[in-house]
């Protein structure tokens, strides 16, 4: 393909190449008609295809497509095979609609649960988000449809999303905010990466040479196309120079002419244009190769898959007295309460919103089973607000039944692309409904449909809580599958649920001011924060119950000592100790016990979902790679591990660590690089450097110094010796060179 692209580039005019770097309308690239190169179509994503009938519209009625669970829900399944399967189904729908690139997945971190697009993102943890994102990309692309990994990078809030600058230190950037992107790039090679709207450390992400050219393209070796988010480009020429290949959507005016002038007067390098054009040509050819004019897809099969996926994503948060699953035989009557039972909330609002092929609701499903043993009360108004009459009606219905099942959560007015949530709690209408129903009905089950964490002031009163998330068009049926025990719940939270907003990691540093949001909590987002601060959340990351129980035994490591280049295998046995078949998510966390830098108390590094029949036991083996022990050294600008003991933690959740092992890691000794602006104490910490410096010191001092003087001297940068006139600047330079040579040789 490379030769073909090169030949085409040779035949193209500068204007034609420039035109390739700008979209054609909202949903297409340009082609080069003269050379017979057609355009390709790119459409949203990520939980279903959003292809507007009117191709000239940004938002319009779109073709019917299967709406799968939102990323937030799917992540709770921790099931990479399932996500891959959904990716394949999405690709089939793209092929049938002649779409070559699906705009997803989004792997931004959930820095705050208030983020309006939390529903579109997987997790607060980069390994979970990265694994989910990789499976999605692999699934879609295995069928010859491209993906767009978005939004690169630090697009963690909707407030001022097009202008805000995320102020984040290098280590946090690498270990938290870029890590999921890096994982997906290396593992799954998405055809495109979408650069974000916001700025990162003062520079627009879509015009950011460090992010796009240095890290993404050079360091990670990314060879696909970088596409801007819709309207993210501000200075077209700087974006091209920074490594952006395709600006979306198309823009009016004579942009190519203006850019050509810049090339002619030498302010924009033609090499940059050639590179971008080559990447877009590659993208077009990739898309064309798999175009299938007669492609169709099986709507029923996709709906069935959506239902299975929605059920696998449900998290059972509470189940007192085993009220769930509800027995269809022994339960007298059921009160279904809450409008979501009939008109479910199953997807998020904004560019990810799909026109579903059909929508299941729990009401119809339960009516089929319970017939006239089931009553229904709307509970709150259509717009989600409190309606005293509807509330009263619901309370009466609950009082009269044997069990009440309440459907509540967040509405499109509470959370959406484009704005953040002002509160962590659900609306009064939903919270009061639950509280009042619990008051009259001890057997109350709450089913939550929401795209992000909420508080639960009524938790102690409800007997059971199912977190169903935004489960897609088949969520209604899937919820009933879990309520009635046709499916044993197996999801675990992909984000922490806090007791109150004040406990959330970004609380003091959100939403920012004067155009900047400081990521002051650093590495400590999600469970890393709650661990470090000793704050007990409402429900921890990785938490979820089942209708059965599991027991972990016999954790073992393939080695007790490793080097920083070795893999380590961790094996554990898991047994289903209950009477129902179920699935358990085994989580593996690592804790660096001896570190010279601050390190979280635990970090998820691997996981597996394992299906077990009653009484069955399986061995689960997870592999840790060198990077899983490393931190990003922002001084040396590289990943490295330090010698010392690491704890290997096996958890049923981030809070419930069931087994612990230790491994000794021997890292290759670092050859430090000394600089004249480093403290003298750092020189003295290295024996070779110390010996050299000691010589200089004894010849320039009386040798008599008390403890506090010594501390002061050790805290001085070496160069200050020249400023104070002890030695000359030239002598300092020579000294540093001598030290570096000696240390390198030692
Ligand atoms: C969103 C992207 C989306 C694009 C196209 C933007 O506003 O941020 O996620 O893919 O629009 O609809």
PDB file of C-alpha atoms in Angstrom, residues 84-295:
ATOM      1  CA  UNK A  84     -15.347  -7.671  21.175  1.00  0.00           C
ATOM      2  CA  UNK A  85     -18.518  -9.416  20.060  1.00  0.00           C
ATOM      3  CA  UNK A  86     -20.417  -6.149  20.273  1.00  0.00           C
ATOM      4  CA  UNK A  87     -17.664  -4.513  18.246  1.00  0.00           C
ATOM      5  CA  UNK A  88     -18.211  -7.073  15.504  1.00  0.00           C
ATOM      6  CA  UNK A  89     -21.957  -6.467  15.527  1.00  0.00           C
ATOM      7  CA  UNK A  90     -21.418  -2.701  15.336  1.00  0.00           C
ATOM      8  CA  UNK A  91     -19.132  -3.215  12.353  1.00  0.00           C
ATOM      9  CA  UNK A  92     -21.805  -5.269  10.586  1.00  0.00           C
ATOM     10  CA  UNK A  93     -24.231  -2.375  11.028  1.00  0.00           C
ATOM     11  CA  UNK A  94     -21.628   0.038   9.659  1.00  0.00           C
ATOM     12  CA  UNK A  95     -21.011  -2.162   6.636  1.00  0.00           C
ATOM     13  CA  UNK A  96     -24.736  -2.392   5.959  1.00  0.00           C
ATOM     14  CA  UNK A  97     -24.916   1.405   6.050  1.00  0.00           C
ATOM     15  CA  UNK A  98     -21.739   2.016   4.047  1.00  0.00           C
ATOM     16  CA  UNK A  99     -19.894   3.606   6.959  1.00  0.00           C
ATOM     17  CA  UNK A 100     -16.144   3.043   7.030  1.00  0.00           C
ATOM     18  CA  UNK A 101     -15.206   4.459  10.422  1.00  0.00           C
ATOM     19  CA  UNK A 102     -17.213   4.302  13.657  1.00  0.00           C
ATOM     20  CA  UNK A 103     -16.357   7.182  15.999  1.00  0.00           C
ATOM     21  CA  UNK A 104     -15.511   5.381  19.223  1.00  0.00           C
ATOM     22  CA  UNK A 105     -14.520   4.098  21.730  1.00  0.00           C
ATOM     23  CA  UNK A 106     -13.983   6.824  24.337  1.00  0.00           C
ATOM     24  CA  UNK A 107     -11.353   5.907  26.897  1.00  0.00           C
ATOM     25  CA  UNK A 108     -11.053   9.100  28.911  1.00  0.00           C
ATOM     26  CA  UNK A 109     -10.778   8.695  32.644  1.00  0.00           C
ATOM     27  CA  UNK A 110     -13.705   9.473  34.919  1.00  0.00           C
ATOM     28  CA  UNK A 111     -11.954  12.132  36.930  1.00  0.00           C
ATOM     29  CA  UNK A 112     -15.176  13.327  38.492  1.00  0.00           C
ATOM     30  CA  UNK A 113     -18.556  11.579  38.531  1.00  0.00           C
ATOM     31  CA  UNK A 114     -20.065  14.929  37.584  1.00  0.00           C
ATOM     32  CA  UNK A 115     -18.619  14.747  34.063  1.00  0.00           C
ATOM     33  CA  UNK A 116     -21.531  14.964  31.619  1.00  0.00           C
ATOM     34  CA  UNK A 117     -20.063  12.266  29.387  1.00  0.00           C
ATOM     35  CA  UNK A 118     -19.188   9.742  32.088  1.00  0.00           C
ATOM     36  CA  UNK A 119     -21.715   7.408  30.453  1.00  0.00           C
ATOM     37  CA  UNK A 120     -19.608   7.380  27.303  1.00  0.00           C
ATOM     38  CA  UNK A 121     -16.429   6.410  29.113  1.00  0.00           C
ATOM     39  CA  UNK A 122     -15.500   3.111  30.673  1.00  0.00           C
ATOM     40  CA  UNK A 123     -13.813   3.707  33.950  1.00  0.00           C
ATOM     41  CA  UNK A 124     -11.745   5.623  36.465  1.00  0.00           C
ATOM     42  CA  UNK A 125      -9.004   3.041  35.932  1.00  0.00           C
ATOM     43  CA  UNK A 126      -6.749   3.020  32.863  1.00  0.00           C
ATOM     44  CA  UNK A 127      -6.244  -0.752  32.725  1.00  0.00           C
ATOM     45  CA  UNK A 128      -9.955  -1.526  32.729  1.00  0.00           C
ATOM     46  CA  UNK A 129     -10.688   1.280  30.239  1.00  0.00           C
ATOM     47  CA  UNK A 130      -7.739   0.234  28.083  1.00  0.00           C
ATOM     48  CA  UNK A 131      -8.773  -3.417  27.993  1.00  0.00           C
ATOM     49  CA  UNK A 132     -12.391  -2.550  27.164  1.00  0.00           C
ATOM     50  CA  UNK A 133     -11.291  -0.060  24.514  1.00  0.00           C
ATOM     51  CA  UNK A 134      -8.902  -2.585  22.958  1.00  0.00           C
ATOM     52  CA  UNK A 135     -11.595  -5.250  22.762  1.00  0.00           C
ATOM     53  CA  UNK A 136     -13.978  -2.762  21.143  1.00  0.00           C
ATOM     54  CA  UNK A 137     -11.417  -1.736  18.519  1.00  0.00           C
ATOM     55  CA  UNK A 138     -10.402  -5.320  17.831  1.00  0.00           C
ATOM     56  CA  UNK A 139     -14.022  -6.358  17.398  1.00  0.00           C
ATOM     57  CA  UNK A 140     -15.000  -3.548  15.029  1.00  0.00           C
ATOM     58  CA  UNK A 141     -11.803  -3.647  13.006  1.00  0.00           C
ATOM     59  CA  UNK A 142     -11.824  -7.431  12.625  1.00  0.00           C
ATOM     60  CA  UNK A 143     -14.693  -6.881  10.188  1.00  0.00           C
ATOM     61  CA  UNK A 144     -12.907  -4.205   8.180  1.00  0.00           C
ATOM     62  CA  UNK A 145     -14.468  -1.120   9.716  1.00  0.00           C
ATOM     63  CA  UNK A 146     -12.284   1.487  11.381  1.00  0.00           C
ATOM     64  CA  UNK A 147     -12.605   3.049  14.829  1.00  0.00           C
ATOM     65  CA  UNK A 148     -11.693   6.387  16.378  1.00  0.00           C
ATOM     66  CA  UNK A 149     -10.120   6.289  19.805  1.00  0.00           C
ATOM     67  CA  UNK A 150     -11.359   9.401  21.570  1.00  0.00           C
ATOM     68  CA  UNK A 151     -10.938  12.038  23.001  1.00  0.00           C
ATOM     69  CA  UNK A 152      -7.168  12.391  23.082  1.00  0.00           C
ATOM     70  CA  UNK A 153      -6.494  13.657  25.737  1.00  0.00           C
ATOM     71  CA  UNK A 154      -7.673  14.896  29.149  1.00  0.00           C
ATOM     72  CA  UNK A 155     -11.232  15.558  27.982  1.00  0.00           C
ATOM     73  CA  UNK A 156     -12.542  14.839  31.453  1.00  0.00           C
ATOM     74  CA  UNK A 157     -15.295  17.380  31.861  1.00  0.00           C
ATOM     75  CA  UNK A 158     -17.901  19.113  29.754  1.00  0.00           C
ATOM     76  CA  UNK A 159     -17.625  22.444  31.550  1.00  0.00           C
ATOM     77  CA  UNK A 160     -15.840  24.771  29.093  1.00  0.00           C
ATOM     78  CA  UNK A 161     -14.905  21.668  27.159  1.00  0.00           C
ATOM     79  CA  UNK A 162     -13.770  23.604  24.087  1.00  0.00           C
ATOM     80  CA  UNK A 163     -11.476  26.011  25.892  1.00  0.00           C
ATOM     81  CA  UNK A 164     -10.498  24.689  29.312  1.00  0.00           C
ATOM     82  CA  UNK A 165      -6.872  23.788  29.883  1.00  0.00           C
ATOM     83  CA  UNK A 166      -6.273  20.594  31.851  1.00  0.00           C
ATOM     84  CA  UNK A 167      -3.206  21.393  33.942  1.00  0.00           C
ATOM     85  CA  UNK A 168      -1.657  18.043  34.644  1.00  0.00           C
ATOM     86  CA  UNK A 169       1.833  16.941  35.614  1.00  0.00           C
ATOM     87  CA  UNK A 170       3.806  14.630  33.372  1.00  0.00           C
ATOM     88  CA  UNK A 171       3.704  11.582  35.635  1.00  0.00           C
ATOM     89  CA  UNK A 172      -0.056  11.779  36.139  1.00  0.00           C
ATOM     90  CA  UNK A 173      -0.532  12.320  32.431  1.00  0.00           C
ATOM     91  CA  UNK A 174       1.427   9.186  31.581  1.00  0.00           C
ATOM     92  CA  UNK A 175       0.200   6.884  34.344  1.00  0.00           C
ATOM     93  CA  UNK A 176      -3.451   7.900  34.384  1.00  0.00           C
ATOM     94  CA  UNK A 177      -4.699  10.031  31.507  1.00  0.00           C
ATOM     95  CA  UNK A 178      -2.662   8.632  28.603  1.00  0.00           C
ATOM     96  CA  UNK A 179      -2.350   5.058  29.829  1.00  0.00           C
ATOM     97  CA  UNK A 180      -5.640   3.725  28.446  1.00  0.00           C
ATOM     98  CA  UNK A 181      -4.930   5.370  25.079  1.00  0.00           C
ATOM     99  CA  UNK A 182      -1.447   3.881  25.002  1.00  0.00           C
ATOM    100  CA  UNK A 183      -2.787   0.418  25.779  1.00  0.00           C
ATOM    101  CA  UNK A 184      -5.354   0.551  22.973  1.00  0.00           C
ATOM    102  CA  UNK A 185      -2.887   2.007  20.465  1.00  0.00           C
ATOM    103  CA  UNK A 186      -0.307  -0.679  21.139  1.00  0.00           C
ATOM    104  CA  UNK A 187      -2.713  -3.577  21.455  1.00  0.00           C
ATOM    105  CA  UNK A 188      -5.440  -2.865  18.925  1.00  0.00           C
ATOM    106  CA  UNK A 189      -4.123  -0.239  16.492  1.00  0.00           C
ATOM    107  CA  UNK A 190      -7.245   1.835  15.878  1.00  0.00           C
ATOM    108  CA  UNK A 191      -7.441   3.257  12.366  1.00  0.00           C
ATOM    109  CA  UNK A 192      -7.949   6.739  13.755  1.00  0.00           C
ATOM    110  CA  UNK A 193      -7.439   8.655  16.989  1.00  0.00           C
ATOM    111  CA  UNK A 194      -9.685  11.644  17.728  1.00  0.00           C
ATOM    112  CA  UNK A 195      -7.952  14.640  19.276  1.00  0.00           C
ATOM    113  CA  UNK A 196      -9.917  16.449  21.963  1.00  0.00           C
ATOM    114  CA  UNK A 197     -11.463  19.915  22.157  1.00  0.00           C
ATOM    115  CA  UNK A 198      -9.739  21.070  25.330  1.00  0.00           C
ATOM    116  CA  UNK A 199      -6.231  22.310  25.977  1.00  0.00           C
ATOM    117  CA  UNK A 200      -3.643  20.281  27.829  1.00  0.00           C
ATOM    118  CA  UNK A 201      -1.190  22.383  29.811  1.00  0.00           C
ATOM    119  CA  UNK A 202      -2.092  25.453  27.833  1.00  0.00           C
ATOM    120  CA  UNK A 203      -2.014  24.014  24.296  1.00  0.00           C
ATOM    121  CA  UNK A 204      -5.065  22.818  22.357  1.00  0.00           C
ATOM    122  CA  UNK A 205      -5.036  19.014  22.251  1.00  0.00           C
ATOM    123  CA  UNK A 206      -5.675  19.204  18.511  1.00  0.00           C
ATOM    124  CA  UNK A 207      -2.616  21.385  18.016  1.00  0.00           C
ATOM    125  CA  UNK A 208      -0.367  19.716  20.541  1.00  0.00           C
ATOM    126  CA  UNK A 209       3.013  18.627  19.109  1.00  0.00           C
ATOM    127  CA  UNK A 210       4.027  16.809  22.287  1.00  0.00           C
ATOM    128  CA  UNK A 211       0.810  14.768  22.454  1.00  0.00           C
ATOM    129  CA  UNK A 212       0.259  14.121  18.767  1.00  0.00           C
ATOM    130  CA  UNK A 213       3.678  13.972  17.189  1.00  0.00           C
ATOM    131  CA  UNK A 214       6.051  13.150  19.994  1.00  0.00           C
ATOM    132  CA  UNK A 215       4.079  10.785  22.209  1.00  0.00           C
ATOM    133  CA  UNK A 216       1.409   9.282  19.943  1.00  0.00           C
ATOM    134  CA  UNK A 217       3.194   9.033  16.623  1.00  0.00           C
ATOM    135  CA  UNK A 218       6.853   8.784  17.590  1.00  0.00           C
ATOM    136  CA  UNK A 219       6.983   7.156  20.997  1.00  0.00           C
ATOM    137  CA  UNK A 220       3.995   4.830  20.566  1.00  0.00           C
ATOM    138  CA  UNK A 221       4.669   4.326  16.834  1.00  0.00           C
ATOM    139  CA  UNK A 222       1.075   5.121  15.859  1.00  0.00           C
ATOM    140  CA  UNK A 223       0.684   4.889  12.082  1.00  0.00           C
ATOM    141  CA  UNK A 224      -3.043   5.638  11.697  1.00  0.00           C
ATOM    142  CA  UNK A 225      -4.727   8.994  11.154  1.00  0.00           C
ATOM    143  CA  UNK A 226      -5.280  11.646  13.798  1.00  0.00           C
ATOM    144  CA  UNK A 227      -8.729  13.185  13.312  1.00  0.00           C
ATOM    145  CA  UNK A 228      -9.908  16.250  15.180  1.00  0.00           C
ATOM    146  CA  UNK A 229     -13.037  16.224  17.269  1.00  0.00           C
ATOM    147  CA  UNK A 230     -15.790  18.081  15.438  1.00  0.00           C
ATOM    148  CA  UNK A 231     -14.715  21.698  15.507  1.00  0.00           C
ATOM    149  CA  UNK A 232     -11.643  21.162  17.695  1.00  0.00           C
ATOM    150  CA  UNK A 233      -9.188  22.827  15.322  1.00  0.00           C
ATOM    151  CA  UNK A 234      -8.476  26.473  15.957  1.00  0.00           C
ATOM    152  CA  UNK A 235      -5.327  27.126  13.935  1.00  0.00           C
ATOM    153  CA  UNK A 236      -5.313  24.773  10.980  1.00  0.00           C
ATOM    154  CA  UNK A 237      -1.635  25.294  10.160  1.00  0.00           C
ATOM    155  CA  UNK A 238      -0.490  24.661  13.740  1.00  0.00           C
ATOM    156  CA  UNK A 239      -2.618  21.549  13.944  1.00  0.00           C
ATOM    157  CA  UNK A 240      -1.011  20.111  10.813  1.00  0.00           C
ATOM    158  CA  UNK A 241       2.447  20.966  12.083  1.00  0.00           C
ATOM    159  CA  UNK A 242       1.591  19.355  15.432  1.00  0.00           C
ATOM    160  CA  UNK A 243       0.613  16.079  13.771  1.00  0.00           C
ATOM    161  CA  UNK A 244      -3.134  16.310  13.148  1.00  0.00           C
ATOM    162  CA  UNK A 245      -4.020  14.641   9.857  1.00  0.00           C
ATOM    163  CA  UNK A 246      -7.718  15.298   9.302  1.00  0.00           C
ATOM    164  CA  UNK A 247      -9.771  18.246  10.457  1.00  0.00           C
ATOM    165  CA  UNK A 248     -13.468  17.483  10.965  1.00  0.00           C
ATOM    166  CA  UNK A 249     -15.929  18.554   9.876  1.00  0.00           C
ATOM    167  CA  UNK A 250     -15.257  20.349   6.595  1.00  0.00           C
ATOM    168  CA  UNK A 251     -14.881  24.097   6.882  1.00  0.00           C
ATOM    169  CA  UNK A 252     -16.189  26.794   4.598  1.00  0.00           C
ATOM    170  CA  UNK A 253     -13.893  29.281   2.875  1.00  0.00           C
ATOM    171  CA  UNK A 254     -10.657  29.046   0.989  1.00  0.00           C
ATOM    172  CA  UNK A 255      -8.629  27.149   3.599  1.00  0.00           C
ATOM    173  CA  UNK A 256      -6.586  25.142   1.118  1.00  0.00           C
ATOM    174  CA  UNK A 257      -5.605  28.315  -0.723  1.00  0.00           C
ATOM    175  CA  UNK A 258      -4.481  29.962   2.507  1.00  0.00           C
ATOM    176  CA  UNK A 259      -2.523  26.893   3.535  1.00  0.00           C
ATOM    177  CA  UNK A 260      -0.901  26.621   0.112  1.00  0.00           C
ATOM    178  CA  UNK A 261       0.361  30.186   0.564  1.00  0.00           C
ATOM    179  CA  UNK A 262       1.942  29.196   3.860  1.00  0.00           C
ATOM    180  CA  UNK A 263       3.675  26.289   2.168  1.00  0.00           C
ATOM    181  CA  UNK A 264       4.920  28.538  -0.624  1.00  0.00           C
ATOM    182  CA  UNK A 265       6.297  31.154   1.748  1.00  0.00           C
ATOM    183  CA  UNK A 266       8.027  28.482   3.799  1.00  0.00           C
ATOM    184  CA  UNK A 267       6.020  28.806   7.021  1.00  0.00           C
ATOM    185  CA  UNK A 268       4.403  25.378   6.640  1.00  0.00           C
ATOM    186  CA  UNK A 269       6.524  22.395   5.663  1.00  0.00           C
ATOM    187  CA  UNK A 270       5.180  20.436   2.673  1.00  0.00           C
ATOM    188  CA  UNK A 271       6.524  17.275   4.298  1.00  0.00           C
ATOM    189  CA  UNK A 272       3.866  17.715   6.981  1.00  0.00           C
ATOM    190  CA  UNK A 273       1.133  17.909   4.318  1.00  0.00           C
ATOM    191  CA  UNK A 274       2.485  14.837   2.566  1.00  0.00           C
ATOM    192  CA  UNK A 275       2.459  12.879   5.778  1.00  0.00           C
ATOM    193  CA  UNK A 276      -1.116  13.846   6.609  1.00  0.00           C
ATOM    194  CA  UNK A 277      -2.328  13.173   3.069  1.00  0.00           C
ATOM    195  CA  UNK A 278      -0.584   9.774   3.084  1.00  0.00           C
ATOM    196  CA  UNK A 279      -2.304   8.817   6.325  1.00  0.00           C
ATOM    197  CA  UNK A 280      -5.708   9.865   4.990  1.00  0.00           C
ATOM    198  CA  UNK A 281      -5.142   7.922   1.775  1.00  0.00           C
ATOM    199  CA  UNK A 282      -4.246   4.892   3.849  1.00  0.00           C
ATOM    200  CA  UNK A 283      -7.450   5.357   5.848  1.00  0.00           C
ATOM    201  CA  UNK A 284      -9.542   5.654   2.695  1.00  0.00           C
ATOM    202  CA  UNK A 285      -8.017   2.504   1.196  1.00  0.00           C
ATOM    203  CA  UNK A 286      -8.494   0.572   4.405  1.00  0.00           C
ATOM    204  CA  UNK A 287     -12.154   1.552   4.366  1.00  0.00           C
ATOM    205  CA  UNK A 288     -12.686   0.813   0.706  1.00  0.00           C
ATOM    206  CA  UNK A 289     -11.080  -2.596   0.887  1.00  0.00           C
ATOM    207  CA  UNK A 290     -13.940  -3.933   3.017  1.00  0.00           C
ATOM    208  CA  UNK A 291     -16.892  -2.044   1.553  1.00  0.00           C
ATOM    209  CA  UNK A 292     -19.786  -4.462   0.993  1.00  0.00           C
ATOM    210  CA  UNK A 293     -22.569  -2.926  -1.120  1.00  0.00           C
ATOM    211  CA  UNK A 294     -25.023  -5.727  -0.271  1.00  0.00           C
ATOM    212  CA  UNK A 295     -24.196  -6.106   3.408  1.00  0.00           C
TER     213      UNK A 295
END
